[in-house]
Structures are given as structure tokens and as C-alpha cells.
CSV table of C-alpha atoms in Angstrom, one decimal:
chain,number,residue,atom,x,y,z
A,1,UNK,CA,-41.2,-51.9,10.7
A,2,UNK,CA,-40.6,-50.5,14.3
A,3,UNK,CA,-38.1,-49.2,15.5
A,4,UNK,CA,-35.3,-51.0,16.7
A,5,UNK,CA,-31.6,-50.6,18.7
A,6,UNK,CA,-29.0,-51.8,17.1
A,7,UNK,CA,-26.2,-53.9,18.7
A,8,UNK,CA,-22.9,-55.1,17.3
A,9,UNK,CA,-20.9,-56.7,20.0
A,10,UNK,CA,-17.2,-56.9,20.3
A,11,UNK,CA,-17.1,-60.7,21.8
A,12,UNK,CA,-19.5,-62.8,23.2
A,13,UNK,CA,-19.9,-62.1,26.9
A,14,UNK,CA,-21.0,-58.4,25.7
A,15,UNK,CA,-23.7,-59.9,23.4
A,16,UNK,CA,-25.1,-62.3,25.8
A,17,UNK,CA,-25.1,-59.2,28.2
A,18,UNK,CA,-26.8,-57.0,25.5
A,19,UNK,CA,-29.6,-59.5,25.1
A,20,UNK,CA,-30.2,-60.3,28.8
A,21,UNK,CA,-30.7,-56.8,29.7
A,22,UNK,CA,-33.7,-56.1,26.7
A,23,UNK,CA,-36.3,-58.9,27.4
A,24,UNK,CA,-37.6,-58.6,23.3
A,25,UNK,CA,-34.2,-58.4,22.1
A,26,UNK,CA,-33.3,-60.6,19.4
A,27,UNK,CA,-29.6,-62.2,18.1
A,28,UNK,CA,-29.2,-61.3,13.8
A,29,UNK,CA,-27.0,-64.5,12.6
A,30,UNK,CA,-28.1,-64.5,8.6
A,31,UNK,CA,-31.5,-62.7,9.1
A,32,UNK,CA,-33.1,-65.1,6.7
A,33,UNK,CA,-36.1,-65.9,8.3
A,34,UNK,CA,-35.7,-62.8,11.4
A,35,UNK,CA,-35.7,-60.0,9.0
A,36,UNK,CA,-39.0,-61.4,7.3
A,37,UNK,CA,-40.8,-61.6,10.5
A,38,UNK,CA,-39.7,-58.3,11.8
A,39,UNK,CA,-40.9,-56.8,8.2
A,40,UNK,CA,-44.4,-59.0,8.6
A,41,UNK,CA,-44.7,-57.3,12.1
A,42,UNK,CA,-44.8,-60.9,13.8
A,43,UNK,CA,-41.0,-60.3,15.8
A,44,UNK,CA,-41.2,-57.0,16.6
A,45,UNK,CA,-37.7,-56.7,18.9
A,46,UNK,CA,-36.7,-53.2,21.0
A,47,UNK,CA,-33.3,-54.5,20.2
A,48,UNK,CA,-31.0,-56.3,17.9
A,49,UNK,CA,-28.2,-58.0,18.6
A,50,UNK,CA,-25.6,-58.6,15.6
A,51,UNK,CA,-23.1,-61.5,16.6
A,52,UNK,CA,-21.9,-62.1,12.5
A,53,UNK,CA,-18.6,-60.6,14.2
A,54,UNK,CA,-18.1,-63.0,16.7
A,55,UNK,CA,-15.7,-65.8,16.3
A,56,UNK,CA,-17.8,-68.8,16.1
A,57,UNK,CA,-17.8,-69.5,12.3
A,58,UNK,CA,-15.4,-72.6,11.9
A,59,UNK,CA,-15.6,-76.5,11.6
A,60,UNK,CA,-13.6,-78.2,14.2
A,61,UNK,CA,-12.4,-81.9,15.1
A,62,UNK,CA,-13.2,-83.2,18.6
A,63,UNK,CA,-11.0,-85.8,20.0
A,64,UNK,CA,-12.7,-89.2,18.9
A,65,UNK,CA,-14.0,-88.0,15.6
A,66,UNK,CA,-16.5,-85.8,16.3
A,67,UNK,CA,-17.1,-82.0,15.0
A,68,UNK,CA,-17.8,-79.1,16.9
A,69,UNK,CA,-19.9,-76.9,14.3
A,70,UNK,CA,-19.7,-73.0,15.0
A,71,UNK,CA,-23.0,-71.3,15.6
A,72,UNK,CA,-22.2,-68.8,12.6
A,73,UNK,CA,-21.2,-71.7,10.1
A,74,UNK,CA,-23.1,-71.0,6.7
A,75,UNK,CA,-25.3,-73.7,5.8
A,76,UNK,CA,-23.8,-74.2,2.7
A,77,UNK,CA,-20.7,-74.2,4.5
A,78,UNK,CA,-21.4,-76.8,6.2
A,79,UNK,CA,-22.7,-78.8,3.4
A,80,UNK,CA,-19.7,-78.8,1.8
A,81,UNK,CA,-17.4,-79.8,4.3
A,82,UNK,CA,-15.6,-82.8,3.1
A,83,UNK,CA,-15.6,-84.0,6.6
A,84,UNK,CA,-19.5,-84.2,6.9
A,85,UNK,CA,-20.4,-85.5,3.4
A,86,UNK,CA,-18.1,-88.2,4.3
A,87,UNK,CA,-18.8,-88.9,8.2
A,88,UNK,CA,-22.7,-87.3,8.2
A,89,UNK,CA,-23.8,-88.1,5.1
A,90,UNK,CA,-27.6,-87.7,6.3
A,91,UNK,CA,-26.8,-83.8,7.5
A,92,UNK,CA,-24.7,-82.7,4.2
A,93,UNK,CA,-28.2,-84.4,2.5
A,94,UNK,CA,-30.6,-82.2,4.7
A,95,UNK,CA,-28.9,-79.1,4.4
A,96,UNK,CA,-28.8,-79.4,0.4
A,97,UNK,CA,-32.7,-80.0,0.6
A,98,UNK,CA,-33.4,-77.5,2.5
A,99,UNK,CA,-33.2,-73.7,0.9
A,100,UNK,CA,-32.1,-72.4,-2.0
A,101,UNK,CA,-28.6,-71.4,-3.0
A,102,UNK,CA,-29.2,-68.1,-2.1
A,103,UNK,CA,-30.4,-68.8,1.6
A,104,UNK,CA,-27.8,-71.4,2.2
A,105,UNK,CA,-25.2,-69.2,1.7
A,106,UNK,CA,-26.8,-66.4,4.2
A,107,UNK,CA,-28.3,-68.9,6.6
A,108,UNK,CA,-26.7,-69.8,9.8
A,109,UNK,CA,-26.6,-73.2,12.2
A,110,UNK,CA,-27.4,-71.7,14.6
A,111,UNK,CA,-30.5,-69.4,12.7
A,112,UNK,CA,-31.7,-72.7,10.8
A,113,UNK,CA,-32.1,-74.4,15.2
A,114,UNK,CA,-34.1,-71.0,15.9
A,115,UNK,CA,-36.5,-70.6,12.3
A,116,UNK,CA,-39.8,-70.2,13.1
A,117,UNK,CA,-42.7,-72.5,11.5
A,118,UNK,CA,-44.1,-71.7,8.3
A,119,UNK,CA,-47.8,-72.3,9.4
A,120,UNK,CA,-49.7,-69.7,7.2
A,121,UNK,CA,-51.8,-68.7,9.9
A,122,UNK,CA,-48.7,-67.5,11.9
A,123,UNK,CA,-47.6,-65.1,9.3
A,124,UNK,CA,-51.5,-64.0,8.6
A,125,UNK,CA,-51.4,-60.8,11.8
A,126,UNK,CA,-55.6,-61.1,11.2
A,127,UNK,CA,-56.1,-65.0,12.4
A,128,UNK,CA,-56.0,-66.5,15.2
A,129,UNK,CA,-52.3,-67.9,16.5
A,130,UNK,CA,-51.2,-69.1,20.0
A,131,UNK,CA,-48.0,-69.4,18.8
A,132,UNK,CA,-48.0,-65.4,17.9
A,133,UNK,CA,-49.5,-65.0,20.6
A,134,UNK,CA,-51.0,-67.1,23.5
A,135,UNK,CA,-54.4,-67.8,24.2
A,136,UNK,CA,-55.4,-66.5,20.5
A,137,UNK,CA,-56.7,-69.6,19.5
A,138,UNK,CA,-55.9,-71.5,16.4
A,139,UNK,CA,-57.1,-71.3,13.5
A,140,UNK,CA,-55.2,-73.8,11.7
A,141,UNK,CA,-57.3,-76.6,14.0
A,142,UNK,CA,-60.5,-76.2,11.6
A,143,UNK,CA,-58.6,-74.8,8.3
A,144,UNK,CA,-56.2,-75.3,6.1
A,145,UNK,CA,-54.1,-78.0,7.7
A,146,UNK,CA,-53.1,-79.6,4.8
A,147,UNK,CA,-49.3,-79.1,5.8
A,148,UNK,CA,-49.6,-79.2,9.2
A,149,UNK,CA,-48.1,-81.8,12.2
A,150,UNK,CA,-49.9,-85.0,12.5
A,151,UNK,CA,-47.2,-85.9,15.6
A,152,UNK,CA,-46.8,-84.0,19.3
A,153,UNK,CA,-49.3,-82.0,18.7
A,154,UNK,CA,-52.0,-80.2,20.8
A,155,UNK,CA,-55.1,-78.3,21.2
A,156,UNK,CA,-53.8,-75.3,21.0
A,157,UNK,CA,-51.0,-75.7,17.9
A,158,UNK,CA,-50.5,-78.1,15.4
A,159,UNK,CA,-47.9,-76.2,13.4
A,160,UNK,CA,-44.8,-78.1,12.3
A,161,UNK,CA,-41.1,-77.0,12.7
A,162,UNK,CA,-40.0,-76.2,9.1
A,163,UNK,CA,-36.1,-77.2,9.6
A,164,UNK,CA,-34.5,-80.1,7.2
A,165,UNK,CA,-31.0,-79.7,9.3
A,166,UNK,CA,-32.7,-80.3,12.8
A,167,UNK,CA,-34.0,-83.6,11.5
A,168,UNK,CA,-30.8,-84.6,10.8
A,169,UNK,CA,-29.4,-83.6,14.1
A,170,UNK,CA,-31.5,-85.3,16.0
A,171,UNK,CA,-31.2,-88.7,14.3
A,172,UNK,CA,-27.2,-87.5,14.9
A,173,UNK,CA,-27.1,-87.4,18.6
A,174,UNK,CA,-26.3,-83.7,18.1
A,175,UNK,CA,-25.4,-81.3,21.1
A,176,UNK,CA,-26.4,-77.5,21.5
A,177,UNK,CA,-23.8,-75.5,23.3
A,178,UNK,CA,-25.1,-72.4,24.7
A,179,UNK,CA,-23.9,-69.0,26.4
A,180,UNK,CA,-25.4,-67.0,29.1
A,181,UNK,CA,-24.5,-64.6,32.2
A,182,UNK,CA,-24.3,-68.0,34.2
A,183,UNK,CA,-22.1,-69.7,31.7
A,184,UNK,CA,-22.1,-72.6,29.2
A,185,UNK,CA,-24.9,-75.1,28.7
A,186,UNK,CA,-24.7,-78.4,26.8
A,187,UNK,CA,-28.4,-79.4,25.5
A,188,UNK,CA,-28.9,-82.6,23.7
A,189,UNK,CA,-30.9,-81.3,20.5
A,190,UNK,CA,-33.5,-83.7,20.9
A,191,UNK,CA,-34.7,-81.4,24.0
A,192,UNK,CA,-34.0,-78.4,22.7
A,193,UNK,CA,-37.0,-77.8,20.7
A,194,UNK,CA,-40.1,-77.9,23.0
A,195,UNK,CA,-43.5,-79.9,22.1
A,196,UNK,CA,-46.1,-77.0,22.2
A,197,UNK,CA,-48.3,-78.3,24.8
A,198,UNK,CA,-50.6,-75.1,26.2
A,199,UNK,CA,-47.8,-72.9,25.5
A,200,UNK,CA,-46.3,-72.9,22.0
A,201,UNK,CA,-45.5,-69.7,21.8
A,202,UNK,CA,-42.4,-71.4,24.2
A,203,UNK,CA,-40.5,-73.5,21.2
A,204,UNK,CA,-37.2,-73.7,22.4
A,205,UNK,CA,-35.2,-74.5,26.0
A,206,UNK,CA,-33.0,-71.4,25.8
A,207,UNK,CA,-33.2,-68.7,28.8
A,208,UNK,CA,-33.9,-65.6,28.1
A,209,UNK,CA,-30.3,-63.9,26.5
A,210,UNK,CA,-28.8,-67.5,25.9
A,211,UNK,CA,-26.7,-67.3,22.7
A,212,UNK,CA,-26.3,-70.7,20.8
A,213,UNK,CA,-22.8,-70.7,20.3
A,214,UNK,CA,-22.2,-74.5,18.6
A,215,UNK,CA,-23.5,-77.7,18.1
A,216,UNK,CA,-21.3,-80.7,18.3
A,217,UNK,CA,-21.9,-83.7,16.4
A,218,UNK,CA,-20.7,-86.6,18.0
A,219,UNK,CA,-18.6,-89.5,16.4
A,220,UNK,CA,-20.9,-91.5,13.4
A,221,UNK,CA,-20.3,-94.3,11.0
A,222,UNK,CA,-23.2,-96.0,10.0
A,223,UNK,CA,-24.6,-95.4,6.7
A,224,UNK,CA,-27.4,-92.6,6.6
A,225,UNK,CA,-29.4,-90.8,4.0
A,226,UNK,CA,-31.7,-87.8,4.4
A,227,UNK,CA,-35.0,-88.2,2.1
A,228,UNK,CA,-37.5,-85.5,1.7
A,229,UNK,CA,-40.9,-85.8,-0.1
A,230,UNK,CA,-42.2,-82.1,-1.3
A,231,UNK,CA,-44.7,-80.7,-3.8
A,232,UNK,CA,-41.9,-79.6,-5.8
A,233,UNK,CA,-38.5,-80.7,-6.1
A,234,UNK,CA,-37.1,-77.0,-5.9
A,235,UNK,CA,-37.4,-74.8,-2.8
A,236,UNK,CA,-40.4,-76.2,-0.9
A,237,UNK,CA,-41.1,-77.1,2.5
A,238,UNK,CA,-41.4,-81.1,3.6
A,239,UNK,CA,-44.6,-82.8,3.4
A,240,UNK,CA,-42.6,-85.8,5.1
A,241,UNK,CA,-38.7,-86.2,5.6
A,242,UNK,CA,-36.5,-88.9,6.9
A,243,UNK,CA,-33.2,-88.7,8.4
A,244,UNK,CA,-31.9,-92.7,8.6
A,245,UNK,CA,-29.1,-94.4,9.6
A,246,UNK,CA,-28.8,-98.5,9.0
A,247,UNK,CA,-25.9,-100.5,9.9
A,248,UNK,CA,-26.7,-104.0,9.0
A,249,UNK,CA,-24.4,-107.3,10.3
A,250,UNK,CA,-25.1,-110.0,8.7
A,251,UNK,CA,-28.7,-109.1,7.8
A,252,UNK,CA,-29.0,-107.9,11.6
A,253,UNK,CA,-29.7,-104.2,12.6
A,254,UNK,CA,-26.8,-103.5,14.7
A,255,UNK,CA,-27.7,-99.8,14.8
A,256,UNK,CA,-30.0,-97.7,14.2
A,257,UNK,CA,-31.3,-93.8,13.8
A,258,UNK,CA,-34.7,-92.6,12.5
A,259,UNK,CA,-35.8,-88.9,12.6
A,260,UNK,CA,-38.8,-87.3,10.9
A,261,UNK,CA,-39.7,-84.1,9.7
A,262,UNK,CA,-42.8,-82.1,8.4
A,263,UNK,CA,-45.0,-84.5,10.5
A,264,UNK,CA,-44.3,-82.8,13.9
A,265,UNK,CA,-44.1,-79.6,15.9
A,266,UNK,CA,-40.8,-80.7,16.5
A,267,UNK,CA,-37.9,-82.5,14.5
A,268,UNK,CA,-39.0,-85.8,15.3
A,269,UNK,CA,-36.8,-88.9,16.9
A,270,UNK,CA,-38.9,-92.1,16.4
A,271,UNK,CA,-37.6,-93.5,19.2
A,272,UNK,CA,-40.4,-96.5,19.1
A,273,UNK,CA,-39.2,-97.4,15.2
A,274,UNK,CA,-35.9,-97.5,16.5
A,275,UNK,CA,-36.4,-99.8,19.3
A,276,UNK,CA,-38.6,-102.4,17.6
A,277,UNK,CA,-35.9,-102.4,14.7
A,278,UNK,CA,-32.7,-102.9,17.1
A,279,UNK,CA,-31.5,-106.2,16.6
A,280,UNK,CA,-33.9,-107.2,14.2
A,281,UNK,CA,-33.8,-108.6,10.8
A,282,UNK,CA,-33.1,-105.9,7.8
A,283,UNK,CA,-36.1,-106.6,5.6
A,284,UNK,CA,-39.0,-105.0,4.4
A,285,UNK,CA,-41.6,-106.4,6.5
A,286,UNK,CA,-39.7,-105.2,9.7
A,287,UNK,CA,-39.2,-102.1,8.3
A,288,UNK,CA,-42.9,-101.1,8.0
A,289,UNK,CA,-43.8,-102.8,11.2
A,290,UNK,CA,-41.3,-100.2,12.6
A,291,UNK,CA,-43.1,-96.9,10.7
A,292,UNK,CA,-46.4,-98.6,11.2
A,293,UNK,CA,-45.5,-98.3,15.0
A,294,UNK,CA,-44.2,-95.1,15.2
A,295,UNK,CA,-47.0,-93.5,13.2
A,296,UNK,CA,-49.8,-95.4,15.3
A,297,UNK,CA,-49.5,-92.1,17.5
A,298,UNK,CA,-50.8,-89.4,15.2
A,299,UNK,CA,-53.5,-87.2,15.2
A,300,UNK,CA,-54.7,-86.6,12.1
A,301,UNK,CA,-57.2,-84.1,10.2
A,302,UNK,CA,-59.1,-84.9,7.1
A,303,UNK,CA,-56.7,-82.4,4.9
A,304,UNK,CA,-53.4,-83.7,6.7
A,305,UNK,CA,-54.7,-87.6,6.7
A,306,UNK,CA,-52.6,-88.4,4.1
A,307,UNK,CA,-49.2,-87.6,5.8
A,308,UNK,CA,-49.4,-90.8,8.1
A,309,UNK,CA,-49.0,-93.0,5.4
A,310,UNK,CA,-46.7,-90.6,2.8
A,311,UNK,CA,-44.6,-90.8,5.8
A,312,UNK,CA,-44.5,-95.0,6.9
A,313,UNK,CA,-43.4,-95.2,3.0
A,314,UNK,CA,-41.0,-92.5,2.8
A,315,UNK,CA,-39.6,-95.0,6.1
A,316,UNK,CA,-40.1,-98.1,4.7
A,317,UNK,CA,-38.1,-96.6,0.9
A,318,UNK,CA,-35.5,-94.6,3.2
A,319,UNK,CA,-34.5,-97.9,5.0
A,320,UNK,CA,-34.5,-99.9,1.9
A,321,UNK,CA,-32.4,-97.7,0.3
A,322,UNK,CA,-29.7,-98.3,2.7
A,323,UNK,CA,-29.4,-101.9,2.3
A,324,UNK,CA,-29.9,-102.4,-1.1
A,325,UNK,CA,-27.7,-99.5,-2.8
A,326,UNK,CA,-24.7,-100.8,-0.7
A,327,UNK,CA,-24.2,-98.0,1.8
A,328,UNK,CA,-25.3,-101.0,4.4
A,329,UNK,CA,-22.9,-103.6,5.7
């Protein structure tokens, strides 16, 4: 490993300041997914920047019913909170899918936003990666691809974004608060991870020494689920996930909220699902002319072929779920 400065601010002003002023400085929330890369050699940062001592660790109600999540809540944390299995049903779901015991309880909101994909090539130092480092190449294009994105995907990366809680975020509406010399930001969470275009190695919209200090959830009613199809049902990456919210009136779709994950290089909002299923009858054949729809976008490789229509089903099973277990209204 090389060597490093460590950092333990005393508030959060002095740790945006200590990151700002090393441009390969890095923040430590839970380290679960940091500390592996900096082992691998892949992050390799002059200095780190402990904020587990700052005071952003607690659940709080916003006026309206909202919450406003600390950056340094512990997934499992979160999980647990009666307040989100009963209001965000669809996050408490993700978060449970989405690590071990072990690594929810070390693993961070604001980490779990910043985790690096799990493409194989990006942890292999000897192949080709332009999200390691740009202009590489990619060797993922003509190998093993069986797990890779199928959705906003380019020429030069088609590595997905490994996280089960962003998924539910974005179908959520969610909102990234950040800190920086200039003050605070509010980013909606569906732009805050960046499609990887000719640069992937640029994933995220934070400035350089931005601190994610919370993400607020905004008020939610409607009846969601979070389903995630795997290789194994214990710790494993998704193949496909869907984050869905139905509210049915009368057999009518008065709202709904459809996000994917492992199909993208980015959690996924299917915005055109959504549209074609506003207002619409709540029925099976609307429901796969909705995934059909969405899918009709991807770019697929002979290995990875198979996610476009593991994921219309995993849609079309999520959705019927909701109005047939009587979680719909």
C-alpha cells in the first residue's frame, strides 16, 4: 500500500478544507469498499480524510414527512428504522439485499452513493480500464461481460454501478446534500451519478473536496418493493433489480416509480416505463408494454444478452406483486 496522510477532522469545514487542499485525497466513512481499493493499488490517495467523527450520523424528520438521512448513518441503521420500513418500504428492502451483516453494519450512506463498480477488469491493475484510468481502453467490450450494463452505456465503459440503495433512491426522489469551501449543494440523486460517456473515470457530480453530508428523502406513500434477481441468494451482486412503487385507484395508475439496477452504469430511473404507465390501466399487459419500452434502448453483448429480458420480467413480477399481494390500493 502507499503511503498515506492521515486526517481526522474536528468538524466539517476543517475536513472539506483538508480534502480541497490534496487533489488525491480521499474521505474514510466505513472503508468497506476504500480500504480494498487502496490495498488492490486501484485508489492510491496522498491523503485521507476520516469524518466517522463528524456529527452527521442521525435519522431526522423534515417538516411534511420527509427524512433527512445523515451521511454517516450505518446501512443497517438505516434499515432498521421503523420510520423507513414503514414510509420507504422499497429502500429498507434494498439495503437488506445488498451486503452482508457484517458490511451493513460498517458501511455508510454516504460510502454505499460513492462504491466503485465491481467490473473485474477494474480491479485486474494488468487489463485494460478507462475507468482506472482514461484512455486505457476496455477490456470488458470483447470479454467477460456477462455482468456488465446493457443501459447508458458507451464505447469506452460498460461497467455497471454495483449499489442496491441508489436504486432505491432514485425511484425515491432522493436529494444529495453536499459541503464545500463555497457552501452547501442540493443534488437530486438521479444526477448525481454521471453516465460514462468518453470519460468514466468521472462517475459522480461532486467538486473536487465536496463532502456528502446527507441525503433527504422526500415525503412517500405509495406502495413499493425492491426485488433483486442474483446468482445466489446470499451476498452477490444484481444481475437485474427493481425498485417499484404502484399506487392503483380504481384499477388506474395514479402514481408511479420504476428504477433499475445491475443493467446500467448508473442506478437507473426508467423514466419512459413510467410515463407510458401513468394513468394507465394496472394489468399485466400494460405492465410489459412499459418494460418492453424501457428496455427497447439497450445495447447488448452476446454474454450479457440475457439481461434485457431477466430484467422486462423482473418488471412485469415486481409490478404485479404490488397489486395482487394488497400493498396496492
Amino acid at each position: 500500500m502507499k503511503p498515506f496522510t492521515y486526517v481526522k477532522p474536528a468538524d466539517i469545514e476543517a475536513a472539506v478544507r483538508a480534502a480541497t487542499a490534496e487533489p488525491r485525497a480521499r474521505y474514510l466513512g466505513g472503508g468497506t469498499n476504500l480500504v480494498d481499493l487502496m490495498r488492490e493499488g486501484i485508489e492510491q490517495p496522498d491523503t485521507v480524510v476520516d469524518v466517522t467523527g463528524l456529527p452527521l450520523d442521525t435519522i431526522d424528520d423534515l417538516p411534511g414527512g420527509g427524512l433527512r438521512v445523515g451521511a454517516l448513518v450505518r446501512n443497517s441503521v438505516l434499515a432498521a428504522d421503523r420510520r423507513v420500513r414503514t414510509r420507504y418500504r422499497m429502500l429498507s428492502q434494498a439495503l437488506l439485499a445488498g451486503a452482508s451483516a457484517q458490511l451493513r453494519n460498517m458501511a455508510t450512506v454516504g460510502g454505499n452513493l460513492l462504491q466503485r463498480t465491481r467490473c473485474p477488469y477494474f480491479y485486474d491493475t494488468d487489463a485494460s480500464c478507462n475507468k482506472r484510468e482514461r484512455g486505457a481502453g476496455c477490456d470488458a467490450l470483447d470479454g467477460f461481460n456477462r455482468g456488465s450494463a446493457i443501459l447508458g452505456v458507451s464505447e469506452h465503459c460498460i461497467a455497471t454501478h454495483p449499489s442496491d440503495m441508489a436504486v432505491a433512491l432514485a425511484a425515491l426522489d432522493a436529494v444529495v446534500e453536499v459541503q464545500g469551501l463555497d457552501g452547501t449543494r442540493r443534488i437530486p440523486l438521479t444526477d448525481f451519478h454521471r453516465l460514462p460517456g468518453d470519460t468514466p473515470d468521472v462517475e459522480h457530480a461532486l467538486a473536487p473536496g465536496e463532502l456528502i453530508t446527507a441525503v433527504e428523502l422526500p415525503p412517500f406513500a405509495a406502495p413499493s418493493r425492491y426485488r433483486k434477481v442474483r446468482d445466489r441468494a446470499s451476498y452477490a451482486f444484481a444481475l437485474v433489480s427493481v425498485a417499484a412503487a404502484l399506487d392503483v385507484r380504481d384499477g388506474v395508475i395514479a402514481e408511479v416509480r420504476l428504477a433499475l439496477g445491475g443493467v446500467a452504469t448508473k442506478p437507473w430511473r426508467a423514466r419512459e416505463a413510467e410515463r407510458l404507465l401513468a394513468g394507465g390501466p394496472a394489468d399485466e399487459d400494460a405492465f410489459r408494454r412499459a418494460a418492453e419500452a424501457e428496455l427497447a434502448a439497450a445495447t447488448v453483448r452476446p454474454a450479457n444478452a440475457f439481461k434485457a429480458g431477466l430484467a422486462r420480467s423482473t418488471i412485469v413480477a415486481t409490478l404485479r406483486e404490488l397489486t395482487t399481494e394488497g400493498t396496492a390500493r
